[in-house]
Amino acid sequence: MSIKMKILLIEDEPDLAAIIQTSLSRHQYVVDWAADGKTGWEYLIDNRTTYSLAIIDWMLPKMSGIEICQRLRAEKYTLPILMLTARDRMEDKITGLDAGADDYLVKPFGMAELLARLRALQRRAPTFQPERLQLGNLRLDYGNNAIVIT
Ligand code: CA
Protein backbone atom coordinates (compact mmCIF):
# COMPACT_ATOMS: atom_id res chain seq x y z
CA MET A 1 0.00 0.00 0.00
CA SER A 2 1.37 3.40 -0.83
CA ILE A 3 0.21 6.53 0.91
CA LYS A 4 0.62 9.81 -0.89
CA MET A 5 1.78 12.67 1.30
CA LYS A 6 0.36 16.01 0.31
CA ILE A 7 2.78 18.91 0.36
CA LEU A 8 2.24 22.61 -0.23
CA LEU A 9 5.07 24.32 -2.10
CA ILE A 10 5.16 28.12 -1.89
CA GLU A 11 7.79 29.29 -4.38
CA ASP A 12 7.70 32.22 -6.79
CA GLU A 13 10.28 30.93 -9.29
CA PRO A 14 8.18 28.86 -11.75
CA ASP A 15 11.15 26.86 -13.09
CA LEU A 16 12.30 25.80 -9.65
CA ALA A 17 8.73 25.08 -8.56
CA ALA A 18 8.23 22.85 -11.62
CA ILE A 19 11.42 20.91 -10.94
CA ILE A 20 10.49 20.36 -7.29
CA GLN A 21 6.94 19.37 -8.21
CA THR A 22 8.12 16.88 -10.84
CA SER A 23 10.79 15.35 -8.60
CA LEU A 24 8.54 14.96 -5.59
CA SER A 25 5.67 13.53 -7.58
CA ARG A 26 7.99 10.71 -8.67
CA HIS A 27 8.23 9.79 -4.99
CA GLN A 28 5.34 9.42 -2.55
CA TYR A 29 4.30 13.05 -2.70
CA VAL A 30 1.47 15.07 -4.18
CA VAL A 31 2.48 18.71 -4.48
CA ASP A 32 0.22 21.76 -4.63
CA TRP A 33 1.99 24.91 -5.77
CA ALA A 34 1.34 28.50 -4.72
CA ALA A 35 3.37 31.20 -6.50
CA ASP A 36 3.13 33.96 -3.89
CA GLY A 37 2.99 34.24 -0.13
CA LYS A 38 -0.58 35.42 0.16
CA THR A 39 -1.95 32.59 -2.00
CA GLY A 40 0.15 30.09 -0.05
CA TRP A 41 -1.16 31.40 3.24
CA GLU A 42 -4.74 31.08 1.99
CA TYR A 43 -4.14 27.49 0.82
CA LEU A 44 -2.79 26.62 4.26
CA ILE A 45 -5.58 28.28 6.20
CA ASP A 46 -8.36 26.99 3.95
CA ASN A 47 -7.03 23.41 3.98
CA ARG A 48 -5.80 23.01 7.54
CA THR A 49 -5.86 19.24 7.56
CA THR A 50 -4.86 18.67 3.95
CA TYR A 51 -1.12 19.18 4.01
CA SER A 52 1.42 17.00 5.77
CA LEU A 53 4.23 19.45 5.19
CA ALA A 54 5.00 22.82 3.61
CA ILE A 55 8.05 23.87 1.61
CA ILE A 56 8.22 27.66 1.77
CA ASP A 57 10.60 30.02 0.02
CA TRP A 58 11.84 32.97 2.10
CA MET A 59 11.59 35.74 -0.52
CA LEU A 60 8.05 35.76 -1.90
CA PRO A 61 5.77 38.41 -3.38
CA LYS A 62 2.92 39.68 -1.17
CA MET A 63 3.90 37.84 2.04
CA SER A 64 7.38 36.57 2.93
CA GLY A 65 8.09 32.99 3.94
CA ILE A 66 9.19 34.25 7.35
CA GLU A 67 5.87 36.01 7.85
CA ILE A 68 3.96 32.86 6.85
CA CYS A 69 5.95 30.81 9.39
CA GLN A 70 5.39 33.35 12.14
CA ARG A 71 1.67 33.58 11.45
CA LEU A 72 1.23 29.80 11.30
CA ARG A 73 3.03 29.33 14.61
CA ALA A 74 1.07 32.21 16.18
CA GLU A 75 -2.05 30.24 15.25
CA LYS A 76 -0.60 27.08 16.87
CA TYR A 77 -0.40 25.39 13.48
CA THR A 78 2.17 22.61 13.92
CA LEU A 79 2.62 21.72 10.26
CA PRO A 80 6.28 20.84 9.55
CA ILE A 81 7.93 23.59 7.50
CA LEU A 82 11.02 23.36 5.33
CA MET A 83 12.31 26.81 4.44
CA LEU A 84 14.02 27.41 1.09
CA THR A 85 16.28 30.37 0.65
CA ALA A 86 19.31 31.86 -1.02
CA ARG A 87 20.30 33.37 2.31
CA ASP A 88 23.11 31.36 3.84
CA ARG A 89 24.42 33.57 6.60
CA MET A 90 24.15 32.08 10.06
CA GLU A 91 21.97 35.00 11.22
CA ASP A 92 19.50 34.27 8.43
CA LYS A 93 19.29 30.60 9.35
CA ILE A 94 18.63 31.55 12.97
CA THR A 95 15.93 34.00 11.87
CA GLY A 96 14.29 31.30 9.74
CA LEU A 97 14.33 28.68 12.48
CA ASP A 98 13.16 31.16 15.13
CA ALA A 99 10.28 32.18 12.88
CA GLY A 100 8.99 28.62 13.10
CA ALA A 101 10.69 26.69 10.29
CA ASP A 102 11.67 23.12 11.22
CA ASP A 103 14.47 22.90 8.69
CA TYR A 104 16.32 25.18 6.33
CA LEU A 105 17.70 24.45 2.86
CA VAL A 106 19.96 26.91 1.05
CA LYS A 107 19.64 27.38 -2.73
CA PRO A 108 20.99 25.95 -4.93
CA PHE A 109 20.34 22.49 -3.55
CA GLY A 110 20.14 18.99 -4.99
CA MET A 111 16.81 17.18 -5.19
CA ALA A 112 18.35 14.21 -3.36
CA GLU A 113 19.04 16.47 -0.38
CA LEU A 114 15.54 17.95 -0.49
CA LEU A 115 14.05 14.45 -0.49
CA ALA A 116 16.29 13.37 2.41
CA ARG A 117 15.24 16.40 4.45
CA LEU A 118 11.57 15.69 3.76
CA ARG A 119 12.07 12.11 4.97
CA ALA A 120 13.78 13.42 8.11
CA LEU A 121 10.91 15.83 8.82
CA GLN A 122 8.47 13.02 8.18
CA ARG A 123 10.25 10.78 10.72
CA ARG A 124 10.35 13.24 13.54
CA ALA A 125 7.09 15.11 13.12
CA PRO A 126 4.27 13.47 15.06
CA THR A 127 1.76 15.48 13.05
CA PHE A 128 3.04 14.16 9.74
CA GLN A 129 0.26 11.86 8.68
CA PRO A 130 -2.05 11.39 5.76
CA GLU A 131 -5.41 13.08 6.02
CA ARG A 132 -7.14 9.78 5.48
CA LEU A 133 -6.02 6.20 5.62
CA GLN A 134 -8.12 3.50 4.02
CA LEU A 135 -7.70 -0.09 5.20
CA GLY A 136 -10.17 -2.36 3.49
CA ASN A 137 -13.57 -0.97 4.41
CA LEU A 138 -12.24 0.99 7.35
CA ARG A 139 -11.27 4.60 6.87
CA LEU A 140 -9.34 6.60 9.43
CA ASP A 141 -10.17 10.24 8.86
CA TYR A 142 -7.55 12.21 10.77
CA GLY A 143 -8.91 15.55 9.65
CA ASN A 144 -12.25 14.91 11.36
CA ASN A 145 -10.90 12.52 14.03
CA ALA A 146 -13.26 9.84 12.75
CA ILE A 147 -13.21 6.16 11.93
CA VAL A 148 -15.60 5.42 9.10
CA ILE A 149 -16.78 2.04 7.86
CA THR A 150 -17.23 2.35 4.12
CA1 CA B 1 11.76 33.67 -4.11
mmCIF file of C-alpha atoms and ligand atoms in Angstrom:
data_model
loop_
_atom_site.group_PDB
_atom_site.id
_atom_site.type_symbol
_atom_site.label_atom_id
_atom_site.label_comp_id
_atom_site.label_asym_id
_atom_site.label_seq_id
_atom_site.Cartn_x
_atom_site.Cartn_y
_atom_site.Cartn_z
ATOM 1 C CA MET A 1 0.000 0.000 0.000
ATOM 2 C CA SER A 2 1.372 3.402 -0.828
ATOM 3 C CA ILE A 3 0.214 6.534 0.914
ATOM 4 C CA LYS A 4 0.621 9.814 -0.891
ATOM 5 C CA MET A 5 1.776 12.666 1.296
ATOM 6 C CA LYS A 6 0.360 16.007 0.306
ATOM 7 C CA ILE A 7 2.783 18.914 0.363
ATOM 8 C CA LEU A 8 2.243 22.609 -0.225
ATOM 9 C CA LEU A 9 5.066 24.324 -2.104
ATOM 10 C CA ILE A 10 5.162 28.117 -1.891
ATOM 11 C CA GLU A 11 7.793 29.289 -4.383
ATOM 12 C CA ASP A 12 7.703 32.224 -6.787
ATOM 13 C CA GLU A 13 10.276 30.928 -9.285
ATOM 14 C CA PRO A 14 8.184 28.864 -11.750
ATOM 15 C CA ASP A 15 11.151 26.860 -13.086
ATOM 16 C CA LEU A 16 12.302 25.801 -9.647
ATOM 17 C CA ALA A 17 8.730 25.078 -8.561
ATOM 18 C CA ALA A 18 8.226 22.854 -11.622
ATOM 19 C CA ILE A 19 11.423 20.910 -10.942
ATOM 20 C CA ILE A 20 10.491 20.359 -7.292
ATOM 21 C CA GLN A 21 6.941 19.369 -8.209
ATOM 22 C CA THR A 22 8.124 16.882 -10.839
ATOM 23 C CA SER A 23 10.791 15.351 -8.604
ATOM 24 C CA LEU A 24 8.543 14.958 -5.587
ATOM 25 C CA SER A 25 5.670 13.530 -7.582
ATOM 26 C CA ARG A 26 7.991 10.708 -8.669
ATOM 27 C CA HIS A 27 8.227 9.795 -4.985
ATOM 28 C CA GLN A 28 5.340 9.419 -2.555
ATOM 29 C CA TYR A 29 4.297 13.053 -2.698
ATOM 30 C CA VAL A 30 1.472 15.065 -4.176
ATOM 31 C CA VAL A 31 2.484 18.706 -4.477
ATOM 32 C CA ASP A 32 0.224 21.765 -4.625
ATOM 33 C CA TRP A 33 1.993 24.914 -5.765
ATOM 34 C CA ALA A 34 1.335 28.500 -4.723
ATOM 35 C CA ALA A 35 3.369 31.195 -6.499
ATOM 36 C CA ASP A 36 3.129 33.964 -3.892
ATOM 37 C CA GLY A 37 2.990 34.235 -0.130
ATOM 38 C CA LYS A 38 -0.576 35.418 0.162
ATOM 39 C CA THR A 39 -1.950 32.585 -2.002
ATOM 40 C CA GLY A 40 0.150 30.088 -0.052
ATOM 41 C CA TRP A 41 -1.161 31.401 3.245
ATOM 42 C CA GLU A 42 -4.744 31.085 1.993
ATOM 43 C CA TYR A 43 -4.136 27.494 0.820
ATOM 44 C CA LEU A 44 -2.794 26.615 4.256
ATOM 45 C CA ILE A 45 -5.581 28.275 6.203
ATOM 46 C CA ASP A 46 -8.363 26.985 3.952
ATOM 47 C CA ASN A 47 -7.030 23.411 3.982
ATOM 48 C CA ARG A 48 -5.802 23.015 7.538
ATOM 49 C CA THR A 49 -5.860 19.239 7.565
ATOM 50 C CA THR A 50 -4.858 18.672 3.954
ATOM 51 C CA TYR A 51 -1.116 19.176 4.013
ATOM 52 C CA SER A 52 1.424 16.997 5.766
ATOM 53 C CA LEU A 53 4.226 19.452 5.192
ATOM 54 C CA ALA A 54 4.998 22.819 3.611
ATOM 55 C CA ILE A 55 8.052 23.872 1.614
ATOM 56 C CA ILE A 56 8.223 27.662 1.767
ATOM 57 C CA ASP A 57 10.599 30.022 0.021
ATOM 58 C CA TRP A 58 11.839 32.970 2.095
ATOM 59 C CA MET A 59 11.591 35.739 -0.518
ATOM 60 C CA LEU A 60 8.054 35.761 -1.903
ATOM 61 C CA PRO A 61 5.773 38.413 -3.378
ATOM 62 C CA LYS A 62 2.917 39.676 -1.174
ATOM 63 C CA MET A 63 3.904 37.843 2.035
ATOM 64 C CA SER A 64 7.375 36.568 2.934
ATOM 65 C CA GLY A 65 8.088 32.988 3.944
ATOM 66 C CA ILE A 66 9.186 34.255 7.351
ATOM 67 C CA GLU A 67 5.871 36.006 7.854
ATOM 68 C CA ILE A 68 3.956 32.863 6.847
ATOM 69 C CA CYS A 69 5.953 30.814 9.385
ATOM 70 C CA GLN A 70 5.389 33.350 12.136
ATOM 71 C CA ARG A 71 1.669 33.578 11.454
ATOM 72 C CA LEU A 72 1.231 29.798 11.301
ATOM 73 C CA ARG A 73 3.030 29.334 14.609
ATOM 74 C CA ALA A 74 1.071 32.208 16.175
ATOM 75 C CA GLU A 75 -2.052 30.236 15.245
ATOM 76 C CA LYS A 76 -0.595 27.076 16.874
ATOM 77 C CA TYR A 77 -0.401 25.395 13.485
ATOM 78 C CA THR A 78 2.168 22.610 13.925
ATOM 79 C CA LEU A 79 2.616 21.720 10.256
ATOM 80 C CA PRO A 80 6.284 20.841 9.550
ATOM 81 C CA ILE A 81 7.928 23.592 7.503
ATOM 82 C CA LEU A 82 11.021 23.360 5.329
ATOM 83 C CA MET A 83 12.307 26.807 4.443
ATOM 84 C CA LEU A 84 14.016 27.405 1.085
ATOM 85 C CA THR A 85 16.282 30.372 0.647
ATOM 86 C CA ALA A 86 19.306 31.864 -1.023
ATOM 87 C CA ARG A 87 20.304 33.367 2.312
ATOM 88 C CA ASP A 88 23.112 31.358 3.837
ATOM 89 C CA ARG A 89 24.417 33.572 6.605
ATOM 90 C CA MET A 90 24.148 32.081 10.065
ATOM 91 C CA GLU A 91 21.967 35.002 11.224
ATOM 92 C CA ASP A 92 19.505 34.271 8.433
ATOM 93 C CA LYS A 93 19.288 30.596 9.355
ATOM 94 C CA ILE A 94 18.630 31.546 12.974
ATOM 95 C CA THR A 95 15.931 34.002 11.865
ATOM 96 C CA GLY A 96 14.292 31.296 9.743
ATOM 97 C CA LEU A 97 14.330 28.678 12.479
ATOM 98 C CA ASP A 98 13.161 31.158 15.127
ATOM 99 C CA ALA A 99 10.278 32.181 12.876
ATOM 100 C CA GLY A 100 8.993 28.621 13.097
ATOM 101 C CA ALA A 101 10.692 26.692 10.293
ATOM 102 C CA ASP A 102 11.666 23.119 11.216
ATOM 103 C CA ASP A 103 14.468 22.897 8.692
ATOM 104 C CA TYR A 104 16.320 25.177 6.331
ATOM 105 C CA LEU A 105 17.696 24.447 2.862
ATOM 106 C CA VAL A 106 19.962 26.906 1.046
ATOM 107 C CA LYS A 107 19.637 27.378 -2.735
ATOM 108 C CA PRO A 108 20.986 25.946 -4.932
ATOM 109 C CA PHE A 109 20.340 22.492 -3.548
ATOM 110 C CA GLY A 110 20.142 18.989 -4.993
ATOM 111 C CA MET A 111 16.814 17.183 -5.194
ATOM 112 C CA ALA A 112 18.346 14.212 -3.361
ATOM 113 C CA GLU A 113 19.035 16.469 -0.380
ATOM 114 C CA LEU A 114 15.541 17.948 -0.492
ATOM 115 C CA LEU A 115 14.046 14.449 -0.486
ATOM 116 C CA ALA A 116 16.285 13.367 2.405
ATOM 117 C CA ARG A 117 15.242 16.395 4.449
ATOM 118 C CA LEU A 118 11.572 15.685 3.759
ATOM 119 C CA ARG A 119 12.072 12.111 4.969
ATOM 120 C CA ALA A 120 13.779 13.416 8.107
ATOM 121 C CA LEU A 121 10.910 15.829 8.816
ATOM 122 C CA GLN A 122 8.474 13.015 8.178
ATOM 123 C CA ARG A 123 10.247 10.784 10.716
ATOM 124 C CA ARG A 124 10.352 13.245 13.535
ATOM 125 C CA ALA A 125 7.093 15.113 13.124
ATOM 126 C CA PRO A 126 4.270 13.467 15.060
ATOM 127 C CA THR A 127 1.755 15.482 13.050
ATOM 128 C CA PHE A 128 3.042 14.159 9.744
ATOM 129 C CA GLN A 129 0.262 11.863 8.676
ATOM 130 C CA PRO A 130 -2.053 11.388 5.758
ATOM 131 C CA GLU A 131 -5.411 13.079 6.021
ATOM 132 C CA ARG A 132 -7.137 9.776 5.480
ATOM 133 C CA LEU A 133 -6.020 6.196 5.615
ATOM 134 C CA GLN A 134 -8.120 3.498 4.019
ATOM 135 C CA LEU A 135 -7.695 -0.087 5.203
ATOM 136 C CA GLY A 136 -10.170 -2.360 3.489
ATOM 137 C CA ASN A 137 -13.565 -0.973 4.412
ATOM 138 C CA LEU A 138 -12.242 0.986 7.349
ATOM 139 C CA ARG A 139 -11.269 4.597 6.872
ATOM 140 C CA LEU A 140 -9.344 6.603 9.435
ATOM 141 C CA ASP A 141 -10.172 10.241 8.856
ATOM 142 C CA TYR A 142 -7.550 12.208 10.775
ATOM 143 C CA GLY A 143 -8.910 15.548 9.649
ATOM 144 C CA ASN A 144 -12.245 14.914 11.357
ATOM 145 C CA ASN A 145 -10.902 12.516 14.035
ATOM 146 C CA ALA A 146 -13.260 9.840 12.750
ATOM 147 C CA ILE A 147 -13.214 6.157 11.933
ATOM 148 C CA VAL A 148 -15.605 5.422 9.104
ATOM 149 C CA ILE A 149 -16.782 2.041 7.865
ATOM 150 C CA THR A 150 -17.226 2.350 4.121
HETATM 151 CA CA CA B 1 11.763 33.670 -4.114
#
